GROMACS .gro file of C-alpha atoms in nm:
model
  383
    1MET     CA    1  -2.237  -0.470   1.970
    2LYS     CA    2  -1.901  -0.565   1.952
    3ASP     CA    3  -1.671  -0.576   2.275
    4PRO     CA    4  -1.448  -0.278   2.277
    5LEU     CA    5  -1.080  -0.370   2.159
    6ARG     CA    6  -0.752  -0.145   2.175
    7VAL     CA    7  -0.496  -0.199   1.912
    8ASP     CA    8  -0.176  -0.033   1.878
    9MET     CA    9  -0.064   0.026   1.497
   10VAL     CA   10   0.310   0.054   1.476
   11ILE     CA   11   0.429   0.193   1.135
   12LEU     CA   12   0.727   0.352   1.015
   13GLU     CA   13   0.585   0.669   0.875
   14TYR     CA   14   0.232   0.805   0.896
   15HIS     CA   15   0.053   1.126   0.798
   16PRO     CA   16   0.160   1.382   0.668
   17ILE     CA   17   0.424   1.144   0.507
   18VAL     CA   18   0.194   0.917   0.278
   19GLY     CA   19   0.270   0.585   0.085
   20GLY     CA   20   0.015   0.296   0.024
   21ALA     CA   21   0.069   0.136   0.382
   22GLN     CA   22  -0.017   0.469   0.532
   23LYS     CA   23  -0.322   0.564   0.317
   24GLN     CA   24  -0.443   0.201   0.357
   25LEU     CA   25  -0.447   0.268   0.762
   26ALA     CA   26  -0.588   0.628   0.742
   27LEU     CA   27  -0.856   0.488   0.504
   28LEU     CA   28  -0.927   0.194   0.775
   29ALA     CA   29  -0.920   0.382   1.076
   30PRO     CA   30  -1.276   0.535   1.090
   31LEU     CA   31  -1.424   0.193   0.972
   32LEU     CA   32  -1.240   0.027   1.259
   33ARG     CA   33  -1.349   0.304   1.530
   34ALA     CA   34  -1.700   0.257   1.413
   35GLN     CA   35  -1.653  -0.094   1.521
   36GLU     CA   36  -1.554  -0.029   1.881
   37ILE     CA   37  -1.187  -0.021   1.847
   38GLU     CA   38  -0.963   0.212   2.009
   39LEU     CA   39  -0.685   0.297   1.801
   40ARG     CA   40  -0.324   0.425   1.870
   41VAL     CA   41  -0.059   0.483   1.604
   42LEU     CA   42   0.308   0.436   1.699
   43THR     CA   43   0.492   0.601   1.402
   44ARG     CA   44   0.859   0.765   1.387
   45ARG     CA   45   0.951   1.126   1.457
   46TYR     CA   46   1.036   1.336   1.192
   47SER     CA   47   1.129   1.763   1.210
   48GLY     CA   48   0.857   1.996   1.181
   49LEU     CA   49   0.559   1.738   1.315
   50PRO     CA   50   0.447   1.735   1.648
   51ARG     CA   51   0.538   1.473   1.883
   52ARG     CA   52   0.147   1.384   1.944
   53GLU     CA   53  -0.187   1.506   1.765
   54ILE     CA   54  -0.504   1.353   1.698
   55ILE     CA   55  -0.586   1.274   1.309
   56ASP     CA   56  -0.917   1.163   1.226
   57GLY     CA   57  -0.994   1.100   1.586
   58VAL     CA   58  -0.688   0.859   1.610
   59PRO     CA   59  -0.372   0.949   1.873
   60VAL     CA   60  -0.089   0.949   1.684
   61HIS     CA   61   0.251   0.937   1.875
   62ARG     CA   62   0.578   0.989   1.713
   63LEU     CA   63   0.852   0.824   1.861
   64PRO     CA   64   1.245   0.915   1.833
   65ALA     CA   65   1.415   0.765   1.574
   66PRO     CA   66   1.754   1.021   1.535
   67PRO     CA   67   2.013   0.926   1.263
   68PRO     CA   68   2.203   0.724   1.109
   69ARG     CA   69   1.977   0.465   0.989
   70ALA     CA   70   2.082   0.184   1.235
   71ALA     CA   71   2.066   0.395   1.546
   72ALA     CA   72   1.700   0.507   1.410
   73ALA     CA   73   1.592   0.144   1.396
   74THR     CA   74   1.707   0.066   1.718
   75PHE     CA   75   1.587   0.370   1.876
   76PHE     CA   76   1.245   0.342   1.726
   77SER     CA   77   1.209  -0.014   1.818
   78LEU     CA   78   1.285   0.060   2.187
   79ALA     CA   79   1.057   0.366   2.244
   80ALA     CA   80   0.780   0.192   2.057
   81ALA     CA   81   0.827  -0.142   2.281
   82TRP     CA   82   0.840   0.107   2.591
   83ALA     CA   83   0.526   0.252   2.502
   84MET     CA   84   0.314  -0.019   2.442
   85TRP     CA   85   0.485  -0.200   2.759
   86ARG     CA   86   0.369   0.079   2.943
   87ARG     CA   87   0.023   0.064   2.829
   88PRO     CA   88  -0.042  -0.271   2.680
   89PRO     CA   89  -0.309  -0.275   2.419
   90ASP     CA   90  -0.512  -0.600   2.344
   91VAL     CA   91  -0.352  -0.633   2.003
   92ILE     CA   92  -0.033  -0.501   1.824
   93HIS     CA   93  -0.080  -0.463   1.456
   94ALA     CA   94   0.283  -0.435   1.309
   95TYR     CA   95   0.292  -0.261   0.960
   96SER     CA   96   0.631  -0.433   0.807
   97LEU     CA   97   0.863  -0.706   0.947
   98LEU     CA   98   1.112  -0.419   1.001
   99SER     CA   99   1.176  -0.225   1.320
  100PRO     CA  100   0.754  -0.183   1.402
  101LEU     CA  101   0.765  -0.588   1.437
  102LEU     CA  102   1.072  -0.635   1.629
  103ALA     CA  103   0.900  -0.381   1.888
  104ALA     CA  104   0.591  -0.594   1.885
  105THR     CA  105   0.737  -0.926   1.922
  106ALA     CA  106   0.947  -0.788   2.196
  107VAL     CA  107   0.620  -0.675   2.397
  108HIS     CA  108   0.453  -0.992   2.329
  109THR     CA  109   0.774  -1.191   2.460
  110LEU     CA  110   0.732  -1.002   2.789
  111SER     CA  111   0.363  -0.961   2.827
  112GLY     CA  112   0.204  -1.176   2.601
  113VAL     CA  113  -0.006  -0.956   2.372
  114PRO     CA  114  -0.085  -1.086   2.048
  115VAL     CA  115   0.077  -0.951   1.753
  116VAL     CA  116  -0.064  -0.936   1.403
  117ALA     CA  117   0.189  -0.831   1.106
  118LYS     CA  118   0.117  -0.691   0.783
  119VAL     CA  119   0.379  -0.790   0.521
  120LEU     CA  120   0.371  -0.493   0.294
  121ARG     CA  121   0.584  -0.585  -0.035
  122GLY     CA  122   0.716  -0.938  -0.154
  123GLY     CA  123   0.987  -1.022  -0.418
  124HIS     CA  124   1.337  -0.915  -0.418
  125LEU     CA  125   1.273  -0.594  -0.316
  126GLY     CA  126   1.014  -0.718  -0.017
  127ASP     CA  127   0.995  -0.751   0.368
  128ILE     CA  128   1.106  -1.082   0.389
  129THR     CA  129   1.386  -1.054   0.155
  130ARG     CA  130   1.527  -0.754   0.347
  131VAL     CA  131   1.518  -0.916   0.665
  132ARG     CA  132   1.674  -1.199   0.538
  133ARG     CA  133   1.967  -1.007   0.427
  134LYS     CA  134   2.057  -0.821   0.742
  135ARG     CA  135   2.275  -0.947   1.020
  136LEU     CA  136   2.136  -1.249   1.178
  137GLY     CA  137   1.818  -1.219   0.946
  138PRO     CA  138   1.742  -1.600   0.931
  139GLN     CA  139   1.734  -1.599   1.313
  140ARG     CA  140   1.492  -1.300   1.338
  141LEU     CA  141   1.256  -1.446   1.082
  142ASP     CA  142   1.241  -1.762   1.305
  143TRP     CA  143   1.206  -1.492   1.585
  144TYR     CA  144   0.916  -1.381   1.414
  145ARG     CA  145   0.752  -1.693   1.311
  146ARG     CA  146   0.739  -1.804   1.676
  147ARG     CA  147   0.562  -1.493   1.805
  148VAL     CA  148   0.350  -1.413   1.561
  149ALA     CA  149  -0.022  -1.513   1.593
  150ALA     CA  150  -0.127  -1.395   1.219
  151PHE     CA  151   0.096  -1.266   0.940
  152ILE     CA  152  -0.127  -1.097   0.700
  153ALA     CA  153  -0.035  -1.134   0.342
  154ILE     CA  154  -0.176  -0.899   0.045
  155SER     CA  155  -0.074  -1.110  -0.215
  156ARG     CA  156  -0.044  -1.462  -0.327
  157GLU     CA  157   0.332  -1.380  -0.381
  158ILE     CA  158   0.366  -1.264  -0.012
  159ASP     CA  159   0.176  -1.606   0.103
  160GLY     CA  160   0.403  -1.800  -0.091
  161GLU     CA  161   0.719  -1.658   0.073
  162LEU     CA  162   0.532  -1.698   0.418
  163ALA     CA  163   0.493  -2.069   0.346
  164ALA     CA  164   0.858  -2.097   0.266
  165MET     CA  165   0.961  -1.939   0.571
  166GLY     CA  166   0.774  -2.207   0.751
  167VAL     CA  167   0.474  -1.995   0.881
  168ALA     CA  168   0.156  -2.281   0.926
  169PRO     CA  169  -0.144  -2.214   0.706
  170ASP     CA  170  -0.337  -2.106   1.013
  171GLY     CA  171  -0.090  -1.823   1.101
  172ARG     CA  172  -0.100  -1.686   0.751
  173VAL     CA  173  -0.407  -1.462   0.661
  174PHE     CA  174  -0.515  -1.350   0.284
  175LEU     CA  175  -0.654  -0.996   0.350
  176PRO     CA  176  -0.565  -0.779   0.070
  177ASN     CA  177  -0.617  -0.384   0.095
  178GLY     CA  178  -0.935  -0.174   0.045
  179VAL     CA  179  -1.056   0.095  -0.179
  180ASP     CA  180  -1.375   0.317  -0.109
  181VAL     CA  181  -1.528   0.200  -0.430
  182ASP     CA  182  -1.810   0.479  -0.363
  183ARG     CA  183  -1.553   0.745  -0.385
  184PHE     CA  184  -1.355   0.548  -0.668
  185ARG     CA  185  -1.627   0.502  -0.950
  186PRO     CA  186  -1.649   0.536  -1.310
  187PRO     CA  187  -1.741   0.866  -1.450
  188SER     CA  188  -2.008   0.947  -1.729
  189PRO     CA  189  -1.850   1.075  -2.060
  190ALA     CA  190  -2.011   1.384  -1.968
  191GLU     CA  191  -1.825   1.371  -1.602
  192THR     CA  192  -1.497   1.304  -1.815
  193THR     CA  193  -1.534   1.615  -2.017
  194ALA     CA  194  -1.589   1.827  -1.718
  195ARG     CA  195  -1.315   1.676  -1.508
  196ARG     CA  196  -1.075   1.736  -1.786
  197ALA     CA  197  -1.173   2.100  -1.852
  198GLN     CA  198  -1.178   2.161  -1.443
  199LEU     CA  199  -0.827   2.001  -1.423
  200GLY     CA  200  -0.670   2.199  -1.713
  201LEU     CA  201  -0.598   1.875  -1.898
  202LEU     CA  202  -0.545   1.869  -2.264
  203GLU     CA  203  -0.783   1.705  -2.518
  204GLY     CA  204  -0.662   1.389  -2.664
  205PRO     CA  205  -0.561   1.025  -2.525
  206LEU     CA  206  -0.447   1.065  -2.138
  207ALA     CA  207  -0.257   0.793  -1.965
  208ILE     CA  208  -0.195   0.846  -1.576
  209PHE     CA  209   0.040   0.714  -1.301
  210THR     CA  210  -0.046   0.799  -0.940
  211GLY     CA  211   0.191   0.731  -0.660
  212ARG     CA  212   0.527   0.787  -0.534
  213LEU     CA  213   0.808   0.887  -0.740
  214VAL     CA  214   1.063   0.629  -0.643
  215PRO     CA  215   1.314   0.390  -0.798
  216GLU     CA  216   1.094   0.071  -0.772
  217LYS     CA  217   0.807   0.248  -0.973
  218ARG     CA  218   1.039   0.214  -1.246
  219LEU     CA  219   0.885   0.555  -1.404
  220ASP     CA  220   1.190   0.612  -1.595
  221LEU     CA  221   1.103   0.328  -1.841
  222LEU     CA  222   0.754   0.510  -1.887
  223VAL     CA  223   0.910   0.847  -1.957
  224ARG     CA  224   1.157   0.701  -2.189
  225LEU     CA  225   0.894   0.523  -2.414
  226TRP     CA  226   0.667   0.813  -2.443
  227PRO     CA  227   0.807   0.931  -2.767
  228ALA     CA  228   0.726   0.607  -2.932
  229VAL     CA  229   0.389   0.642  -2.782
  230ARG     CA  230   0.329   0.985  -2.929
  231ALA     CA  231   0.506   0.866  -3.242
  232ARG     CA  232   0.171   0.697  -3.310
  233HIS     CA  233  -0.081   0.908  -3.127
  234PRO     CA  234   0.091   1.266  -3.116
  235GLU     CA  235  -0.193   1.422  -2.879
  236ALA     CA  236  -0.136   1.184  -2.647
  237THR     CA  237  -0.060   1.277  -2.285
  238LEU     CA  238   0.133   1.116  -1.988
  239LEU     CA  239   0.028   1.269  -1.635
  240LEU     CA  240   0.234   1.175  -1.335
  241LEU     CA  241   0.032   1.264  -0.991
  242GLY     CA  242   0.261   1.230  -0.664
  243ASP     CA  243   0.628   1.349  -0.580
  244GLY     CA  244   0.939   1.165  -0.440
  245PRO     CA  245   1.312   1.152  -0.458
  246ASP     CA  246   1.327   1.061  -0.851
  247GLU     CA  247   1.118   1.402  -0.951
  248ALA     CA  248   1.428   1.587  -1.066
  249ALA     CA  249   1.588   1.300  -1.268
  250LEU     CA  250   1.224   1.217  -1.432
  251ARG     CA  251   1.199   1.595  -1.521
  252ALA     CA  252   1.513   1.606  -1.683
  253GLN     CA  253   1.447   1.298  -1.892
  254ALA     CA  254   1.092   1.381  -2.011
  255GLY     CA  255   1.004   1.518  -2.330
  256PRO     CA  256   0.701   1.663  -2.478
  257GLY     CA  257   0.387   1.524  -2.386
  258VAL     CA  258   0.489   1.436  -2.037
  259ARG     CA  259   0.298   1.644  -1.743
  260TRP     CA  260   0.348   1.670  -1.388
  261GLY     CA  261   0.070   1.686  -1.130
  262GLY     CA  262   0.257   1.683  -0.827
  263ARG     CA  263   0.098   1.541  -0.482
  264VAL     CA  264  -0.233   1.570  -0.486
  265ASP     CA  265  -0.515   1.490  -0.184
  266ASP     CA  266  -0.776   1.358  -0.395
  267VAL     CA  267  -0.654   1.154  -0.726
  268ALA     CA  268  -1.041   1.060  -0.808
  269PRO     CA  269  -1.073   1.333  -1.040
  270TYR     CA  270  -0.768   1.289  -1.221
  271LEU     CA  271  -0.842   0.922  -1.247
  272GLN     CA  272  -1.215   0.972  -1.372
  273ALA     CA  273  -1.047   1.238  -1.641
  274ALA     CA  274  -0.771   0.951  -1.774
  275ASP     CA  275  -0.820   0.694  -2.021
  276ILE     CA  276  -0.579   0.418  -1.927
  277PHE     CA  277  -0.348   0.375  -1.586
  278VAL     CA  278   0.009   0.260  -1.596
  279LEU     CA  279   0.185   0.123  -1.320
  280PRO     CA  280   0.566  -0.004  -1.410
  281SER     CA  281   0.664  -0.119  -1.088
  282ALA     CA  282   0.959  -0.338  -1.047
  283GLY     CA  283   0.799  -0.469  -0.709
  284GLU     CA  284   0.473  -0.401  -0.515
  285GLY     CA  285   0.277  -0.527  -0.224
  286LEU     CA  286  -0.100  -0.482  -0.347
  287SER     CA  287  -0.100  -0.112  -0.503
  288ASN     CA  288  -0.370   0.101  -0.360
  289ALA     CA  289  -0.332   0.314  -0.672
  290LEU     CA  290  -0.400   0.002  -0.897
  291LEU     CA  291  -0.727  -0.065  -0.717
  292GLU     CA  292  -0.808   0.268  -0.704
  293ALA     CA  293  -0.754   0.312  -1.088
  294MET     CA  294  -0.992  -0.019  -1.172
  295ALA     CA  295  -1.268   0.095  -0.899
  296CYS     CA  296  -1.285   0.411  -1.154
  297GLY     CA  297  -1.353   0.160  -1.451
  298LEU     CA  298  -0.992   0.228  -1.601
  299PRO     CA  299  -0.794   0.020  -1.808
  300VAL     CA  300  -0.477  -0.111  -1.648
  301VAL     CA  301  -0.151  -0.182  -1.775
  302ALA     CA  302   0.065  -0.306  -1.505
  303THR     CA  303   0.409  -0.516  -1.446
  304ALA     CA  304   0.344  -0.857  -1.341
  305VAL     CA  305   0.437  -0.805  -1.005
  306GLY     CA  306   0.328  -0.855  -0.634
  307GLY     CA  307  -0.066  -0.862  -0.633
  308ALA     CA  308  -0.111  -0.748  -0.958
  309PRO     CA  309  -0.154  -1.083  -1.103
  310ASP     CA  310  -0.422  -1.182  -0.801
  311VAL     CA  311  -0.630  -0.860  -0.915
  312ILE     CA  312  -0.589  -0.887  -1.307
  313ALA     CA  313  -0.669  -1.129  -1.534
  314HIS     CA  314  -0.473  -1.080  -1.817
  315ARG     CA  315  -0.649  -0.957  -2.131
  316ASP     CA  316  -0.980  -0.987  -1.917
  317SER     CA  317  -0.936  -0.729  -1.674
  318GLY     CA  318  -0.634  -0.550  -1.758
  319LEU     CA  319  -0.313  -0.602  -1.927
  320LEU     CA  320  -0.020  -0.738  -1.755
  321VAL     CA  321   0.354  -0.704  -1.857
  322PRO     CA  322   0.675  -0.823  -1.781
  323THR     CA  323   0.887  -0.597  -1.538
  324ALA     CA  324   1.177  -0.395  -1.721
  325ASP     CA  325   1.066  -0.446  -2.069
  326PRO     CA  326   0.990  -0.103  -2.272
  327ALA     CA  327   0.865  -0.323  -2.564
  328ALA     CA  328   0.623  -0.485  -2.388
  329LEU     CA  329   0.501  -0.166  -2.190
  330THR     CA  330   0.468   0.023  -2.511
  331ASP     CA  331   0.308  -0.221  -2.715
  332ALA     CA  332   0.049  -0.248  -2.434
  333ILE     CA  333  -0.018   0.079  -2.385
  334LEU     CA  334  -0.025   0.144  -2.779
  335SER     CA  335  -0.301  -0.114  -2.790
  336LEU     CA  336  -0.551   0.029  -2.562
  337LEU     CA  337  -0.503   0.371  -2.687
  338ALA     CA  338  -0.606   0.251  -3.019
  339ASP     CA  339  -0.912   0.037  -2.895
  340ALA     CA  340  -1.187   0.228  -2.729
  341GLY     CA  341  -1.415  -0.058  -2.715
  342ARG     CA  342  -1.139  -0.266  -2.560
  343ARG     CA  343  -1.093   0.022  -2.309
  344GLU     CA  344  -1.419   0.037  -2.209
  345ALA     CA  345  -1.453  -0.356  -2.139
  346LEU     CA  346  -1.156  -0.408  -1.956
  347GLY     CA  347  -1.253  -0.123  -1.743
  348ARG     CA  348  -1.601  -0.254  -1.663
  349ARG     CA  349  -1.469  -0.617  -1.560
  350ALA     CA  350  -1.164  -0.439  -1.376
  351ARG     CA  351  -1.428  -0.233  -1.166
  352ALA     CA  352  -1.670  -0.543  -1.104
  353ILE     CA  353  -1.372  -0.720  -0.925
  354VAL     CA  354  -1.261  -0.459  -0.711
  355VAL     CA  355  -1.632  -0.413  -0.609
  356ALA     CA  356  -1.655  -0.793  -0.549
  357ASP     CA  357  -1.335  -0.832  -0.364
  358PHE     CA  358  -1.186  -0.517  -0.213
  359ALA     CA  359  -1.467  -0.262  -0.108
  360LEU     CA  360  -1.307  -0.119   0.192
  361PRO     CA  361  -1.606  -0.230   0.480
  362ALA     CA  362  -1.569  -0.574   0.388
  363ILE     CA  363  -1.175  -0.567   0.451
  364ALA     CA  364  -1.229  -0.354   0.789
  365THR     CA  365  -1.489  -0.597   0.900
  366ARG     CA  366  -1.251  -0.901   0.835
  367LEU     CA  367  -0.987  -0.734   1.011
  368ARG     CA  368  -1.176  -0.692   1.320
  369ALA     CA  369  -1.263  -1.050   1.325
  370LEU     CA  370  -0.889  -1.172   1.294
  371TYR     CA  371  -0.833  -0.900   1.576
  372ASP     CA  372  -1.079  -1.115   1.774
  373ARG     CA  373  -0.955  -1.465   1.706
  374VAL     CA  374  -0.605  -1.353   1.815
  375ARG     CA  375  -0.702  -1.218   2.119
  376ALA     CA  376  -0.944  -1.495   2.216
  377GLU     CA  377  -0.663  -1.750   2.091
  378ARG     CA  378  -0.421  -1.528   2.335
  379SER     CA  379  -0.096  -1.723   2.166
  380PRO     CA  380   0.077  -1.760   1.818
  381ARG     CA  381  -0.027  -2.040   1.617
  382ASN     CA  382   0.326  -2.136   1.532
  383ALA     CA  383   0.488  -2.166   1.884
   0.00000   0.00000   0.00000
């Protein structure tokens, strides 16, 4: 039996607002609670949501973050720091290097509570770049470097950025996102047929995207190239699952063969009904949607950003294409739609990789071990 441990999770948004980080935390919560961890989520307050509630056994405190944006960040940082100061946890886990980590490192400075920081995304859209561009950004990164016990990198790209920032090797932990490999599993041919019938999906080749409809996903490229795919495969359908600010513009651009599923609570049946998964992002951390598709045995076409090259061996467990390259993206999609045997082989190897390295229980166990380590050390590694 492990010793009880109290951990505060500080995150900008939480359920029912859902993105990759929020989904990952929600998936890990029951597994961490089973390991004798008492969790508390501190997040921003949004209109229409209660200030406090229990979600899957976890207390969620929504703290003031009034507009405008600069004021929201300041108010949330102060409110989160005050909440943690009044009831200090054993470990603080900050999701992102923005206001959650600012609050966490302030509490660490005052009380010595160790801080773990998860970097959500790398590259030109990533956490480190965003902080560096802010006023006094380099100084803020140095403040973090000296006060964070462990930075979690979910991709090799992020790990390299942390190294360039001056974080020592023992202050960087490679801990990828996890996926429920029992829930997300390959279907039998009969199950695929049944899924399509149940979901009202058409016969013919089916490509799918799941996630937020936001600019960095570059779904405009995917929608614009779909007529070229239909020219070769007239019955091909592109199914977009999710919602977000780009939806209206994408609908205006879309032609025949593009379908909209909206936000759904369970994407597994849709993945099990599809032939290929496409992720054309300009930037990522480590996409939960990508891991879920691979766990379902889907062949994947993804841009070579963020954690995708860590997970996908090009032409062995998926296809990687350059960002903002419609021709390369089109060619990759067409090559898979034309070759069922290749789809099956890529999907089988993709599933094997996810089961071996990204199963959710193993990630939760490694996270618990990290918390135990930083609590025992009680001081940051980079001071």
